[in-house]
Tab-separated table of C-alpha atoms in Angstrom:
chain	number	residue	atom	x	y	z
T	31	MET	CA	15.907	11.608	14.405
T	32	THR	CA	12.587	13.216	15.302
T	33	ARG	CA	11.299	13.476	18.853
T	34	ARG	CA	8.564	10.994	18.016
T	35	LEU	CA	11.029	8.366	16.743
T	36	LEU	CA	13.329	9.005	19.676
T	37	LEU	CA	10.487	8.519	22.151
T	38	GLN	CA	9.243	5.408	20.339
T	39	SER	CA	12.693	3.860	20.321
T	40	GLY	CA	13.108	4.565	24.036
T	41	ILE	CA	9.727	3.063	24.860
T	42	ALA	CA	10.411	-0.003	22.710
T	43	LEU	CA	13.811	-0.574	24.296
T	44	ALA	CA	12.401	-0.059	27.775
T	45	ASN	CA	9.801	-2.718	26.975
T	46	GLY	CA	12.487	-5.136	25.786
T	47	GLY	CA	11.617	-4.761	22.089
T	48	SER	CA	13.398	-3.225	19.184
T	49	ALA	CA	12.219	0.059	17.700
T	50	ALA	CA	12.751	-1.283	14.158
T	51	GLY	CA	10.703	-4.402	14.870
T	52	ASP	CA	7.914	-2.367	16.424
T	53	ARG	CA	7.946	0.020	13.456
T	54	THR	CA	7.725	-2.884	10.982
T	55	ALA	CA	4.795	-4.352	12.905
T	56	GLU	CA	3.061	-0.969	12.971
T	57	MET	CA	3.421	-0.573	9.176
T	58	ALA	CA	2.130	-4.122	8.622
T	59	GLU	CA	-0.883	-3.327	10.817
T	60	TYR	CA	-1.631	-0.209	8.751
T	61	ALA	CA	-1.419	-2.302	5.571
T	62	ARG	CA	-3.844	-4.909	6.966
T	63	ARG	CA	-6.287	-2.193	8.052
T	64	ILE	CA	-6.221	-0.594	4.588
T	65	PHE	CA	-6.861	-4.026	3.081
T	66	GLN	CA	-9.787	-4.615	5.460
T	67	ARG	CA	-11.350	-1.192	4.871
T	68	ALA	CA	-11.035	-1.507	1.077
T	69	ASN	CA	-12.794	-4.869	1.300
T	70	GLU	CA	-15.556	-3.392	3.472
T	71	LEU	CA	-16.171	-0.774	0.773
T	72	ARG	CA	-16.100	-3.370	-2.011
T	73	VAL	CA	-18.647	-5.577	-0.233
T	74	ALA	CA	-20.886	-2.586	0.590
T	75	SER	CA	-20.733	-1.665	-3.114
T	76	GLY	CA	-21.761	-5.163	-4.211
T	77	VAL	CA	-18.289	-6.261	-5.308
T	78	GLY	CA	-16.613	-9.359	-3.896
T	79	ALA	CA	-13.870	-9.027	-1.314
T	80	LEU	CA	-10.250	-9.200	-2.408
T	81	GLU	CA	-7.918	-11.969	-1.254
T	82	TRP	CA	-4.704	-10.842	0.455
T	83	TRP	CA	-1.744	-12.296	-1.410
T	84	ASP	CA	1.706	-12.114	0.181
T	85	PRO	CA	3.659	-11.818	-3.106
T	86	LEU	CA	1.648	-8.677	-3.933
T	87	GLY	CA	2.105	-7.394	-0.389
T	88	ARG	CA	5.877	-7.712	-0.797
T	89	CYS	CA	5.762	-5.906	-4.177
T	90	ALA	CA	3.642	-3.130	-2.665
T	91	GLU	CA	5.954	-2.753	0.329
T	92	GLN	CA	9.014	-2.635	-1.943
T	93	GLN	CA	7.388	0.086	-4.034
T	94	SER	CA	6.478	2.129	-0.951
T	95	ALA	CA	10.071	1.803	0.281
T	96	ARG	CA	11.429	2.935	-3.090
T	97	LYS	CA	9.035	5.887	-3.177
T	98	GLU	CA	10.225	6.871	0.301
T	99	LYS	CA	13.884	6.552	-0.649
T	100	LEU	CA	13.848	8.076	-4.142
T	101	ARG	CA	10.853	10.458	-3.837
T	102	PHE	CA	9.858	10.082	-7.494
T	103	PRO	CA	6.399	11.237	-8.591
T	104	GLY	CA	3.704	9.024	-10.028
T	105	HIS	CA	3.491	5.322	-10.665
T	106	ASP	CA	6.586	4.767	-12.799
T	107	ASP	CA	9.669	3.791	-10.845
T	108	PRO	CA	12.672	5.278	-12.690
T	109	GLU	CA	14.554	1.962	-12.444
T	110	ARG	CA	11.843	-0.684	-12.148
T	111	GLY	CA	9.114	0.708	-14.411
T	112	ASN	CA	5.357	0.672	-14.028
T	113	VAL	CA	3.269	-1.688	-11.929
T	114	SER	CA	2.957	-4.330	-14.656
T	115	GLN	CA	6.732	-4.366	-15.183
T	116	ARG	CA	7.370	-4.632	-11.444
T	117	VAL	CA	4.844	-7.447	-10.996
T	118	ASN	CA	6.371	-9.307	-13.967
T	119	ALA	CA	9.864	-8.868	-12.482
T	120	ALA	CA	8.585	-10.470	-9.275
T	121	GLY	CA	7.670	-13.569	-11.292
T	122	ILE	CA	3.916	-13.080	-10.856
T	123	THR	CA	1.692	-14.011	-13.789
T	124	TRP	CA	-1.452	-11.980	-14.256
T	125	ASP	CA	-4.233	-11.039	-16.663
T	126	ARG	CA	-4.891	-7.590	-15.224
T	127	CYS	CA	-3.195	-5.436	-12.616
T	128	GLY	CA	-3.501	-1.942	-11.181
T	129	GLU	CA	-2.077	0.182	-8.418
T	130	ASN	CA	-3.149	2.884	-5.985
T	131	LEU	CA	-0.561	5.159	-4.377
T	132	PHE	CA	-0.890	7.597	-1.497
T	133	SER	CA	1.516	9.679	0.557
T	134	GLU	CA	1.012	12.080	3.425
T	135	ARG	CA	2.690	13.624	6.413
T	136	GLY	CA	1.156	15.148	9.502
T	137	PHE	CA	-1.281	12.489	10.673
T	138	GLU	CA	-0.498	9.720	13.124
T	139	ASP	CA	-2.426	7.077	11.194
T	140	PRO	CA	-2.514	7.002	7.360
T	141	VAL	CA	-5.288	4.411	6.999
T	142	HIS	CA	-8.412	6.573	6.935
T	143	LEU	CA	-6.816	9.301	4.834
T	144	ALA	CA	-5.565	6.850	2.186
T	145	ILE	CA	-8.983	5.218	1.844
T	146	VAL	CA	-10.822	8.572	1.701
T	147	PHE	CA	-8.340	9.941	-0.850
T	148	TRP	CA	-8.769	6.883	-3.080
T	149	TRP	CA	-12.558	6.845	-2.656
T	150	TYR	CA	-12.929	10.427	-3.910
T	151	SER	CA	-10.489	9.999	-6.814
T	152	PRO	CA	-12.299	8.402	-9.796
T	153	GLY	CA	-9.322	6.353	-11.057
T	154	HIS	CA	-8.368	5.104	-7.595
T	155	LYS	CA	-11.974	4.277	-6.730
T	156	GLU	CA	-12.267	2.376	-10.007
T	157	ASN	CA	-9.293	0.230	-8.975
T	158	MET	CA	-10.770	-0.352	-5.514
T	159	LEU	CA	-14.146	-1.464	-6.896
T	160	ASN	CA	-13.071	-3.266	-10.057
T	161	PRO	CA	-14.666	-6.741	-9.935
T	162	ASP	CA	-11.956	-8.096	-12.266
T	163	TYR	CA	-9.420	-7.811	-9.442
T	164	THR	CA	-9.435	-10.742	-7.028
T	165	ARG	CA	-6.111	-10.394	-5.177
T	166	THR	CA	-4.314	-7.530	-3.525
T	167	GLY	CA	-1.377	-6.565	-1.374
T	168	VAL	CA	-0.666	-3.356	0.514
T	169	GLY	CA	2.644	-1.900	1.634
T	170	VAL	CA	3.131	1.028	4.008
T	171	VAL	CA	6.463	2.688	4.765
T	172	GLN	CA	7.207	5.758	6.863
T	173	GLY	CA	10.323	7.803	6.264
T	174	PRO	CA	12.455	9.557	8.880
T	175	ASP	CA	10.608	12.785	8.009
T	176	GLU	CA	7.375	11.008	9.102
T	177	MET	CA	6.005	10.926	5.536
T	178	TYR	CA	3.909	7.823	4.885
T	179	PHE	CA	4.020	6.063	1.509
T	180	VAL	CA	1.210	3.626	0.771
T	181	THR	CA	0.957	1.283	-2.223
T	182	GLN	CA	-1.922	-1.076	-2.949
T	183	ILE	CA	-1.556	-3.436	-5.919
T	184	PHE	CA	-4.608	-5.132	-7.419
T	185	LEU	CA	-4.427	-8.202	-9.612
T	186	ARG	CA	-6.395	-10.823	-11.459
T	187	PRO	CA	-4.150	-13.892	-11.745
T	188	ARG	CA	-3.600	-15.475	-15.141
T	189	THR	CA	-5.969	-18.315	-15.713
T	190	GLY	CA	-5.127	-21.374	-17.803
T	191	LYS	CA	-3.543	-20.722	-21.178
């Protein structure tokens, strides 16, 4: 356990809370802030805001947790496949989907860095600003080594067929 986690757990317990619950709330807050900032950039770029969708948020959080646990590179989970396979496995129907990933260690707050990284990466920026996408979910997980793993999934739901 790092000093930071030790101190956080002591503070949480002293305040009558649980360190795990506080950590989960902190990660959820980071995810919401990434969602909000991505929408600010979409609107400023003349693209409609994305709708937060809990099923995508759960998929994104699961993928961030798996990236933290398994430390595999890239977008393809060695057991669960690519983003379209993972979204299908979650029972979500879609016409188009995409994914942005980010990881970092050394900063207290991953929100700004994730957004800046995606903004200056052509493929990630394309996902952020793609008007075909209407829904999104973000998942943030931090490992015991303080490495953050961020996943944002973008989706256009399947329309009548």
